[in-house]
PDB file of C-alpha atoms in Angstrom:
ATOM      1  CA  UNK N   1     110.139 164.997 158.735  1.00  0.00           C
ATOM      2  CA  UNK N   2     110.264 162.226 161.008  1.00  0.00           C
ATOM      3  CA  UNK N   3     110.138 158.761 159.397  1.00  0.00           C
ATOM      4  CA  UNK N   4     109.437 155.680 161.460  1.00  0.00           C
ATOM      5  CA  UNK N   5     110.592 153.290 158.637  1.00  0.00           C
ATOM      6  CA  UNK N   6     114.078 154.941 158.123  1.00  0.00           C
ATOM      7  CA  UNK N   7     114.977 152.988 161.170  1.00  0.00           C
ATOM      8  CA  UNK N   8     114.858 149.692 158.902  1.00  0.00           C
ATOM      9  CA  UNK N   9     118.082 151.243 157.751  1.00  0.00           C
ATOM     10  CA  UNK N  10     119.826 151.194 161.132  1.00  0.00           C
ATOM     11  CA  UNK N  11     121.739 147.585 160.056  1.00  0.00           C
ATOM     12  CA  UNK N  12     123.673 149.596 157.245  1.00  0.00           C
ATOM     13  CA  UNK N  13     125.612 151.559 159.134  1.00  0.00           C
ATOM     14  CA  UNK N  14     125.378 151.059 162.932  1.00  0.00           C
ATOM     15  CA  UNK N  15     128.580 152.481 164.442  1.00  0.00           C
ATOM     16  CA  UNK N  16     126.901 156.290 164.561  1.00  0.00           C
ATOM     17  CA  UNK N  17     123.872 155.834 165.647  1.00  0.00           C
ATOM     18  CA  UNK N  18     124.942 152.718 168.767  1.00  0.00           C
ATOM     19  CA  UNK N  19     127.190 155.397 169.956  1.00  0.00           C
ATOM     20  CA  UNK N  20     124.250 158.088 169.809  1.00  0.00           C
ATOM     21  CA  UNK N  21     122.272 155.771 171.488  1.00  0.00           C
ATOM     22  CA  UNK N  22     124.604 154.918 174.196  1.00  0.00           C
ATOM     23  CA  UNK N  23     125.308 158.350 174.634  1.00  0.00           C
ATOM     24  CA  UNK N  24     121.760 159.572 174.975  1.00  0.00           C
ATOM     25  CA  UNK N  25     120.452 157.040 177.185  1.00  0.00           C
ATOM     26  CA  UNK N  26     123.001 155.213 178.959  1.00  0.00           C
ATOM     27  CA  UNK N  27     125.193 158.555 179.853  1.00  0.00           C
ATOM     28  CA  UNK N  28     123.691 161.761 179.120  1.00  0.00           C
ATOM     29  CA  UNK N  29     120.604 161.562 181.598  1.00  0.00           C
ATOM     30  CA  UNK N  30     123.064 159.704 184.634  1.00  0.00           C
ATOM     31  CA  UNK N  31     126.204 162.596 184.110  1.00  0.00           C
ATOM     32  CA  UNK N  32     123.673 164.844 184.116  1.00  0.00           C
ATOM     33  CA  UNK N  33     122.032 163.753 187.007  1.00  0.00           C
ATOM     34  CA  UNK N  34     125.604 163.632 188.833  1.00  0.00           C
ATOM     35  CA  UNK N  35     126.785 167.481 187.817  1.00  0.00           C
ATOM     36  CA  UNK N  36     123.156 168.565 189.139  1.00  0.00           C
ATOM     37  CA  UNK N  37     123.919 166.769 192.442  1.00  0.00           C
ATOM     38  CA  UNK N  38     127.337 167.850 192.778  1.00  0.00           C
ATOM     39  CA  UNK N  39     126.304 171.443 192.016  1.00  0.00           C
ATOM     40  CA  UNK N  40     123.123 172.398 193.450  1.00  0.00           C
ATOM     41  CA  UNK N  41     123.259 169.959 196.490  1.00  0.00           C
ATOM     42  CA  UNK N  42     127.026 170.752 197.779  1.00  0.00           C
ATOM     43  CA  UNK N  43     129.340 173.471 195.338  1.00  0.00           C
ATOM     44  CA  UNK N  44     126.251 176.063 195.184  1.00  0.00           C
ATOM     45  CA  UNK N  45     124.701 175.153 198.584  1.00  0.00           C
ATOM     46  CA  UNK N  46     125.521 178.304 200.045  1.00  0.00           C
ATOM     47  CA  UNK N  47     122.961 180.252 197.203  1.00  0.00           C
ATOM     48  CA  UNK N  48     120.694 177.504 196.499  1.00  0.00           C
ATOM     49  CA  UNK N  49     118.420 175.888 199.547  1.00  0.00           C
ATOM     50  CA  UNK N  50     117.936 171.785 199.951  1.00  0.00           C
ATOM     51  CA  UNK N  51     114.157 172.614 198.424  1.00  0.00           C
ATOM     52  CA  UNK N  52     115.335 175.073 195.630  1.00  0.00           C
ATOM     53  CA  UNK N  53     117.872 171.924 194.637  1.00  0.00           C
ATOM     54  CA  UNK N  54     115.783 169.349 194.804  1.00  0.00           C
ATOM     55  CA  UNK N  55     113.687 171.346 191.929  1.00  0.00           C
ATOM     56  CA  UNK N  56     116.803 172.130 189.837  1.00  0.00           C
ATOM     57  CA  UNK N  57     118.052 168.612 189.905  1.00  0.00           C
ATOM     58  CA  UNK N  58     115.162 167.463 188.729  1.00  0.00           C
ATOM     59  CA  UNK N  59     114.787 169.852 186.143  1.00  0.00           C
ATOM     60  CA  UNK N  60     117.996 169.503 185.187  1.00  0.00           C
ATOM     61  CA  UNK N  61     117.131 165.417 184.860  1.00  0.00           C
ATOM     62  CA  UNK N  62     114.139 165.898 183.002  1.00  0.00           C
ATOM     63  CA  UNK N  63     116.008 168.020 180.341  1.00  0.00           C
ATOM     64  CA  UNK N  64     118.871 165.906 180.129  1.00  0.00           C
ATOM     65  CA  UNK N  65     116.406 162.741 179.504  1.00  0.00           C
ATOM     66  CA  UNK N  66     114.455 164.228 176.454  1.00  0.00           C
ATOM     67  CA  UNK N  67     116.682 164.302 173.293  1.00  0.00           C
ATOM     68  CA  UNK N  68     116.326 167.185 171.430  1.00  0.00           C
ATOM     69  CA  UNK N  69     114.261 166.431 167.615  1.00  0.00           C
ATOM     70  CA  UNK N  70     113.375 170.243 166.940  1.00  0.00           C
ATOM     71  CA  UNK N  71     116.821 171.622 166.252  1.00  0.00           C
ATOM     72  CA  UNK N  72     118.362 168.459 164.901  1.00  0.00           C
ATOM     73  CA  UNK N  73     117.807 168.929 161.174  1.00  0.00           C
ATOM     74  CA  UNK N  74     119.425 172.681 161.844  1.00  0.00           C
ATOM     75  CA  UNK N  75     122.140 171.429 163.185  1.00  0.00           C
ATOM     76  CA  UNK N  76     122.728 168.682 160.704  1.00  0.00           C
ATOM     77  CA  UNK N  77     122.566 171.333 158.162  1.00  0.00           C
ATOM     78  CA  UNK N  78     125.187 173.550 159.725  1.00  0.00           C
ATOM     79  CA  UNK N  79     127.816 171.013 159.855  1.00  0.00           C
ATOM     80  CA  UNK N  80     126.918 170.056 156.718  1.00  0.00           C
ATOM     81  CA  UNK N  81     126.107 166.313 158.192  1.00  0.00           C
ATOM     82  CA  UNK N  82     124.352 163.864 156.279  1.00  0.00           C
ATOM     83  CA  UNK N  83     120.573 164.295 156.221  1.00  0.00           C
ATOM     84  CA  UNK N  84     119.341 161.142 155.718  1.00  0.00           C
ATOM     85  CA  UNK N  85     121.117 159.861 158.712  1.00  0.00           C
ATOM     86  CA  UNK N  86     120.129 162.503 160.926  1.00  0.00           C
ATOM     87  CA  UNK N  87     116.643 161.503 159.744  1.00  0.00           C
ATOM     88  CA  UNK N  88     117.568 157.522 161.225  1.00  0.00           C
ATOM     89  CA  UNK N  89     118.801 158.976 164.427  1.00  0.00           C
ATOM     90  CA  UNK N  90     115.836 161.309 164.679  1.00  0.00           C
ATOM     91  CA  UNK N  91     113.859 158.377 164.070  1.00  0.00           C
ATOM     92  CA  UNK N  92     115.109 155.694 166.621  1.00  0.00           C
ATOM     93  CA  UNK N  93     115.377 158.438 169.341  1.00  0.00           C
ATOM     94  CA  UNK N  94     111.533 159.332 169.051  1.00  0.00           C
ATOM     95  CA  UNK N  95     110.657 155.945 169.651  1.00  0.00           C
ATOM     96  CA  UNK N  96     112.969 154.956 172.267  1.00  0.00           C
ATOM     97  CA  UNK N  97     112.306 158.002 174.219  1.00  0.00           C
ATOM     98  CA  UNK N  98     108.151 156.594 174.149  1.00  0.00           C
ATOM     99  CA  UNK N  99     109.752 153.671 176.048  1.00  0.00           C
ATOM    100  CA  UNK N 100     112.635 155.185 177.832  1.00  0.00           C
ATOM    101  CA  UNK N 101     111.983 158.264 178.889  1.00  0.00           C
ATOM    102  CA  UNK N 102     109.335 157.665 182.174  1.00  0.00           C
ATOM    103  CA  UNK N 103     111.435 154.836 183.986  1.00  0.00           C
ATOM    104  CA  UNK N 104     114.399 157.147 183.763  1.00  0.00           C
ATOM    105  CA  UNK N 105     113.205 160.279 185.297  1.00  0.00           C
ATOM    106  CA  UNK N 106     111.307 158.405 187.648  1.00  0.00           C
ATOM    107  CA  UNK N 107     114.110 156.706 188.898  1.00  0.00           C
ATOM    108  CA  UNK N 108     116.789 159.390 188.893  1.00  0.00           C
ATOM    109  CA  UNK N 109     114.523 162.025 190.295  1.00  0.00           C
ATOM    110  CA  UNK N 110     113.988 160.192 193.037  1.00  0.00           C
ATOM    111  CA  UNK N 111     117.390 158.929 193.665  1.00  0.00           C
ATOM    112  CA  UNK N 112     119.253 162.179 193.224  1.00  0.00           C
ATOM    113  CA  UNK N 113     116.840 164.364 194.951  1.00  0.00           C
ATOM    114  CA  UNK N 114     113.847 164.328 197.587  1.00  0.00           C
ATOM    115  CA  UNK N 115     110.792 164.596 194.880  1.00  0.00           C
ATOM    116  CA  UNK N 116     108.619 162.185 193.891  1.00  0.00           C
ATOM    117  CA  UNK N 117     107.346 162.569 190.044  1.00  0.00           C
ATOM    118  CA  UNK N 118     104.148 160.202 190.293  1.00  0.00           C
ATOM    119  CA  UNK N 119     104.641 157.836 187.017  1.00  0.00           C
ATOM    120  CA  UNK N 120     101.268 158.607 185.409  1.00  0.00           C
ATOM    121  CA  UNK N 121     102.262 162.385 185.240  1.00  0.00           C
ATOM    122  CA  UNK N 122     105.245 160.820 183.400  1.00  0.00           C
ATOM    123  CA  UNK N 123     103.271 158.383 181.132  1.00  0.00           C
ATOM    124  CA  UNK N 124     101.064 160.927 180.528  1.00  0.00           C
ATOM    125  CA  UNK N 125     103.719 163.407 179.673  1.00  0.00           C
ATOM    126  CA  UNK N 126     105.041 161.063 177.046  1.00  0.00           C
ATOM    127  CA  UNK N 127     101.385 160.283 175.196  1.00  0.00           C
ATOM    128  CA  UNK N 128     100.601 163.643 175.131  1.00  0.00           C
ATOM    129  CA  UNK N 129     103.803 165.768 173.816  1.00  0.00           C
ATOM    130  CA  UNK N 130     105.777 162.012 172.255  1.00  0.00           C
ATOM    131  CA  UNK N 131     102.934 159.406 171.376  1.00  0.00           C
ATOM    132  CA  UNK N 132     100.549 161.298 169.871  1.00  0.00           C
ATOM    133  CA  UNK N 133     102.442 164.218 167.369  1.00  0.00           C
ATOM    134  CA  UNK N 134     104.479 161.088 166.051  1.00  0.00           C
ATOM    135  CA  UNK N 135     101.528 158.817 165.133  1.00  0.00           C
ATOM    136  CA  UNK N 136      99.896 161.664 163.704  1.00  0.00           C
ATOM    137  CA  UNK N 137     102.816 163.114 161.972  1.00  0.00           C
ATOM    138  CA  UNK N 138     103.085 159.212 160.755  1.00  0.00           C
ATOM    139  CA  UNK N 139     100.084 158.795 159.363  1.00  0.00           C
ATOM    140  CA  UNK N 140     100.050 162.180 157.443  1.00  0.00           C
ATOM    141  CA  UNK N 141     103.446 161.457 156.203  1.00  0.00           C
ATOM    142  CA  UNK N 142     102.089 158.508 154.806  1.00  0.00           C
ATOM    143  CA  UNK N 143      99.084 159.589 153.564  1.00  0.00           C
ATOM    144  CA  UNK N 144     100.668 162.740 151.345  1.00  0.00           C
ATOM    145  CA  UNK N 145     103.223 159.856 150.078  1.00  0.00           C
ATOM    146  CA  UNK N 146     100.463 157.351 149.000  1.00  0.00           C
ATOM    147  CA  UNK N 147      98.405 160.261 147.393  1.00  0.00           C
ATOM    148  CA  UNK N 148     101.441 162.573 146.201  1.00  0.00           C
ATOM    149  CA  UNK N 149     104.016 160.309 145.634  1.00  0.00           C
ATOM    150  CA  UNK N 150     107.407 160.634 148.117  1.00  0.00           C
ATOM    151  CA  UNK N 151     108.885 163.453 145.480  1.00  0.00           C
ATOM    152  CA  UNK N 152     105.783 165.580 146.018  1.00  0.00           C
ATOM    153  CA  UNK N 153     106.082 165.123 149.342  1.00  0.00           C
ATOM    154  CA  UNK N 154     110.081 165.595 150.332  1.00  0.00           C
ATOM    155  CA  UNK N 155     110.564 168.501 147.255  1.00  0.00           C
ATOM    156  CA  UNK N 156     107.000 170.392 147.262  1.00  0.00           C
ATOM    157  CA  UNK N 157     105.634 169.802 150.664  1.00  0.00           C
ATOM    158  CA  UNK N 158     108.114 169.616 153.027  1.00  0.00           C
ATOM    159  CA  UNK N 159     109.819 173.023 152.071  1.00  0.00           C
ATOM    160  CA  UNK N 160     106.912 175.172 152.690  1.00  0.00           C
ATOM    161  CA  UNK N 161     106.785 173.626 156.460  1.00  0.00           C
ATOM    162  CA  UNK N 162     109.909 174.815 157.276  1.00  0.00           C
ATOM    163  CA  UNK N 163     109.068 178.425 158.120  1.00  0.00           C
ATOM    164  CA  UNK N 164     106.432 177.484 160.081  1.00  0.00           C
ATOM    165  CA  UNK N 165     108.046 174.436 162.273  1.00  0.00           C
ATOM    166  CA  UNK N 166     111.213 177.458 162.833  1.00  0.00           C
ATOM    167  CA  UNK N 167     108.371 180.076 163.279  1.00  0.00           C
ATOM    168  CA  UNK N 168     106.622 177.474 166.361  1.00  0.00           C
ATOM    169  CA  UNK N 169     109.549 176.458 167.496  1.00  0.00           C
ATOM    170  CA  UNK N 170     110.802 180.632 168.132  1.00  0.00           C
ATOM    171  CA  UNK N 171     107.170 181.353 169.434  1.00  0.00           C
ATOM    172  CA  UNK N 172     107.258 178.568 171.703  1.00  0.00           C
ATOM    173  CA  UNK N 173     110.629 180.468 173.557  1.00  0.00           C
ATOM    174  CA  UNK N 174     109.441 183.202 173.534  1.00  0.00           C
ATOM    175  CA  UNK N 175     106.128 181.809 175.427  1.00  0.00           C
ATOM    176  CA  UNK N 176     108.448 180.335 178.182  1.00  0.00           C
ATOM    177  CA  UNK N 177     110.831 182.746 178.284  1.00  0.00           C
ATOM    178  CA  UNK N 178     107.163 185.428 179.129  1.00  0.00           C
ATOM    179  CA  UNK N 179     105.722 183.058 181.043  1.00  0.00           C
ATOM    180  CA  UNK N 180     108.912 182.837 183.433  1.00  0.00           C
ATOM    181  CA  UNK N 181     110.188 186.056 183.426  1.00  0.00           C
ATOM    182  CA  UNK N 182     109.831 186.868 186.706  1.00  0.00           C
ATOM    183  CA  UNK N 183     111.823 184.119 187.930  1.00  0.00           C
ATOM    184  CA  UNK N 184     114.336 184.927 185.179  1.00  0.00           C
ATOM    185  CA  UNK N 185     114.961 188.410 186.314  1.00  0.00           C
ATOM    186  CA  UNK N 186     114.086 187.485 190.263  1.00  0.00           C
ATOM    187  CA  UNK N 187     116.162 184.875 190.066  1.00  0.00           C
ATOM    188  CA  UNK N 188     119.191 185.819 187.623  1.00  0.00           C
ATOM    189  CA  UNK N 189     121.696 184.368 190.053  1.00  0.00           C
ATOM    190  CA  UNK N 190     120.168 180.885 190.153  1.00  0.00           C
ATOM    191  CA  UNK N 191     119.989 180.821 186.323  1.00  0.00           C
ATOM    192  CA  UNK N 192     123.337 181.508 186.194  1.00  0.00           C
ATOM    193  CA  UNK N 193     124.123 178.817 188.638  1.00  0.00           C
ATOM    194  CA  UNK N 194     122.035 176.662 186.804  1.00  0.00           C
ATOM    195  CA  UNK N 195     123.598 177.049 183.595  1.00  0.00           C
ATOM    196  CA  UNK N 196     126.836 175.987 184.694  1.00  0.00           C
ATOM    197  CA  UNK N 197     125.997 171.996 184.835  1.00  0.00           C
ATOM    198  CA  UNK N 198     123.883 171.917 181.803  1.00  0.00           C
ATOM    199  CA  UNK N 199     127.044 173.427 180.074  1.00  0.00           C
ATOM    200  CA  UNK N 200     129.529 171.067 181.308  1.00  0.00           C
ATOM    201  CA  UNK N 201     127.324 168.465 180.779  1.00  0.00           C
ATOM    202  CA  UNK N 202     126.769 169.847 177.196  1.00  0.00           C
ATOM    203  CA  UNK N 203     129.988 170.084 176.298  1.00  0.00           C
ATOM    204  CA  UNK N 204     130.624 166.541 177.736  1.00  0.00           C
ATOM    205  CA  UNK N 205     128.488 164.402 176.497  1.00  0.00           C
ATOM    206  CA  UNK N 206     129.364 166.387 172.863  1.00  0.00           C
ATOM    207  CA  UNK N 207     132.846 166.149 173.055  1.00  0.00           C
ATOM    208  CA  UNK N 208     132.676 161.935 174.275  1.00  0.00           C
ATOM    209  CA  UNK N 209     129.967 161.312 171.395  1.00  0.00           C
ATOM    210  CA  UNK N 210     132.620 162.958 168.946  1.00  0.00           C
ATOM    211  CA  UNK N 211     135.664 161.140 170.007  1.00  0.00           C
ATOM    212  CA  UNK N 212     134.197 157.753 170.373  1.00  0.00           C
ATOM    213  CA  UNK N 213     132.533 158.578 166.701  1.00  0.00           C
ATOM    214  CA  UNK N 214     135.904 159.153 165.410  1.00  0.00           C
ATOM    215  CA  UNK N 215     137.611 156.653 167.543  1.00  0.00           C
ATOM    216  CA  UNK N 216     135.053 154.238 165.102  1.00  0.00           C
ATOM    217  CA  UNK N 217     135.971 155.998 162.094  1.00  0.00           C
ATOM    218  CA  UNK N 218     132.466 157.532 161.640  1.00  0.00           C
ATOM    219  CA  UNK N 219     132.647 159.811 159.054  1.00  0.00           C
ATOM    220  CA  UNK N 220     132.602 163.457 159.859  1.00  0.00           C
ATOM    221  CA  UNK N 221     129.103 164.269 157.916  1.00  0.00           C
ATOM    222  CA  UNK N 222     127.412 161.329 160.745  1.00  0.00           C
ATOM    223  CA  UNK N 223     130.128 162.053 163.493  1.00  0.00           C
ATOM    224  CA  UNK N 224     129.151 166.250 163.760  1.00  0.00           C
ATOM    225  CA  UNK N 225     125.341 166.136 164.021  1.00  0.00           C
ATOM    226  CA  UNK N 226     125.228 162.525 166.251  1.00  0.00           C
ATOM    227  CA  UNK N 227     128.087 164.771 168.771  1.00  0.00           C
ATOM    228  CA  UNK N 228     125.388 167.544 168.527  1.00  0.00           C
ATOM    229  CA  UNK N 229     122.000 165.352 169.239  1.00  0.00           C
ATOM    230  CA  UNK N 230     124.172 162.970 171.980  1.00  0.00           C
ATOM    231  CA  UNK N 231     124.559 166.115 173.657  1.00  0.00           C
ATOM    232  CA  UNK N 232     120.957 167.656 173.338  1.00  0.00           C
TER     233      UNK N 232
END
């Protein structure tokens, strides 16, 4: 669904997606990093040792530095947003996040904990799971279009996808969630614990994307899904 040259449309209408942008990049990642440290390195100290923090911090970072693209058109669609826009903001943060998302990491995992993440494991990271599913969803995008025709493609094609990006998506939690379940049910304390900053920060970075949308008079059908994916 992804379409690189929606972002040509960004001059249009610019309030939502500047403050989704802000929001993502220039808060999200750095509150995040801040209720991980304040958490895990002095309120839950007493459950959680210095090396057991360090991890969760930068876990914590790494989540908080990846927008969310799977869920986004869901979300859109449950608060009846406008799709087209959710498609620009989709857009714009797949690419920034091939530029952004390395440098960040890198330098708040190693300010806000003891770890080193070693930048090719980063760069890496981003070619393999960012660089390479979007040039290849690119160029099959536009080769269906330039064979099809963009109705074939949006009305015929894209439909029948849907079941099976949901169905991945599903199977891929449920892979995790088996792969880790002994430290789920080893460890159902810390997950507890470690649910509590990712909510605040959740709710947040959700409820500041929101106001300043509104604050802007972003309409509700941008202002809803942009509070959702600034707080992904």
């Amino acid at each position: 669904k992804v379409d690189l040259a929606s972002i040509m449309a960004v001059g249009k209408r610019p309030k939502g997606l500047a403050v989704t942008v802000f929001v993502n990049w220039l808060v999200k990642p750095f509150s995040m990093a801040l209720f991980a440290w304040l958490f895990f390195r002095h309120i839950f100290s007493p459950w959680i040792n210095s090396a057991e923090a360090d991890q969760y911090i930068a876990g914590a970072i790494i989540l908080a530095a990846a927008p969310c693209t799977a869920m986004v058109f869901v979300w859109s669609y449950l608060v009846d947003g406008d799709p087209a826009y959710t498609l620009v903001q989709v857009s714009l943060n797949d690419l920034m996040m091939l530029f952004l998302f390395a440098p960040i990491v890198r330098f708040l995992v190693s300010g806000a904990s003891s770890l080193e993440v070693p930048f090719l494991v980063l760069l890496y990271s981003v070619v393999v799971f960012i660089a390479i599913p979007l040039a290849a969803g690119t160029l099959l995008r536009r080769w269906f279009i330039s064979r099809h025709g963009r109705e074939w493609f949006e009305q015929q094609l894209l439909p029948r996808f849907a079941p099976v990006s949901m169905t991945a998506l599903l199977a891929t939690l449920v892979l995790i969630f088996g792969f880790q379940a002994d430290n789920l049910t080893g460890k159902s304390l810390h997950v507890g614990l470690i649910a509590v900053p990712i909510l605040i920060q959740v709710y947040f970075n959700s409820s500041l994307t929101y106001a300043l949308m509104r604050l802007l008079k972003v309409p509700f059908a941008v202002a809803a899904p942009g509070a959702l994916i600034g707080a992904s």
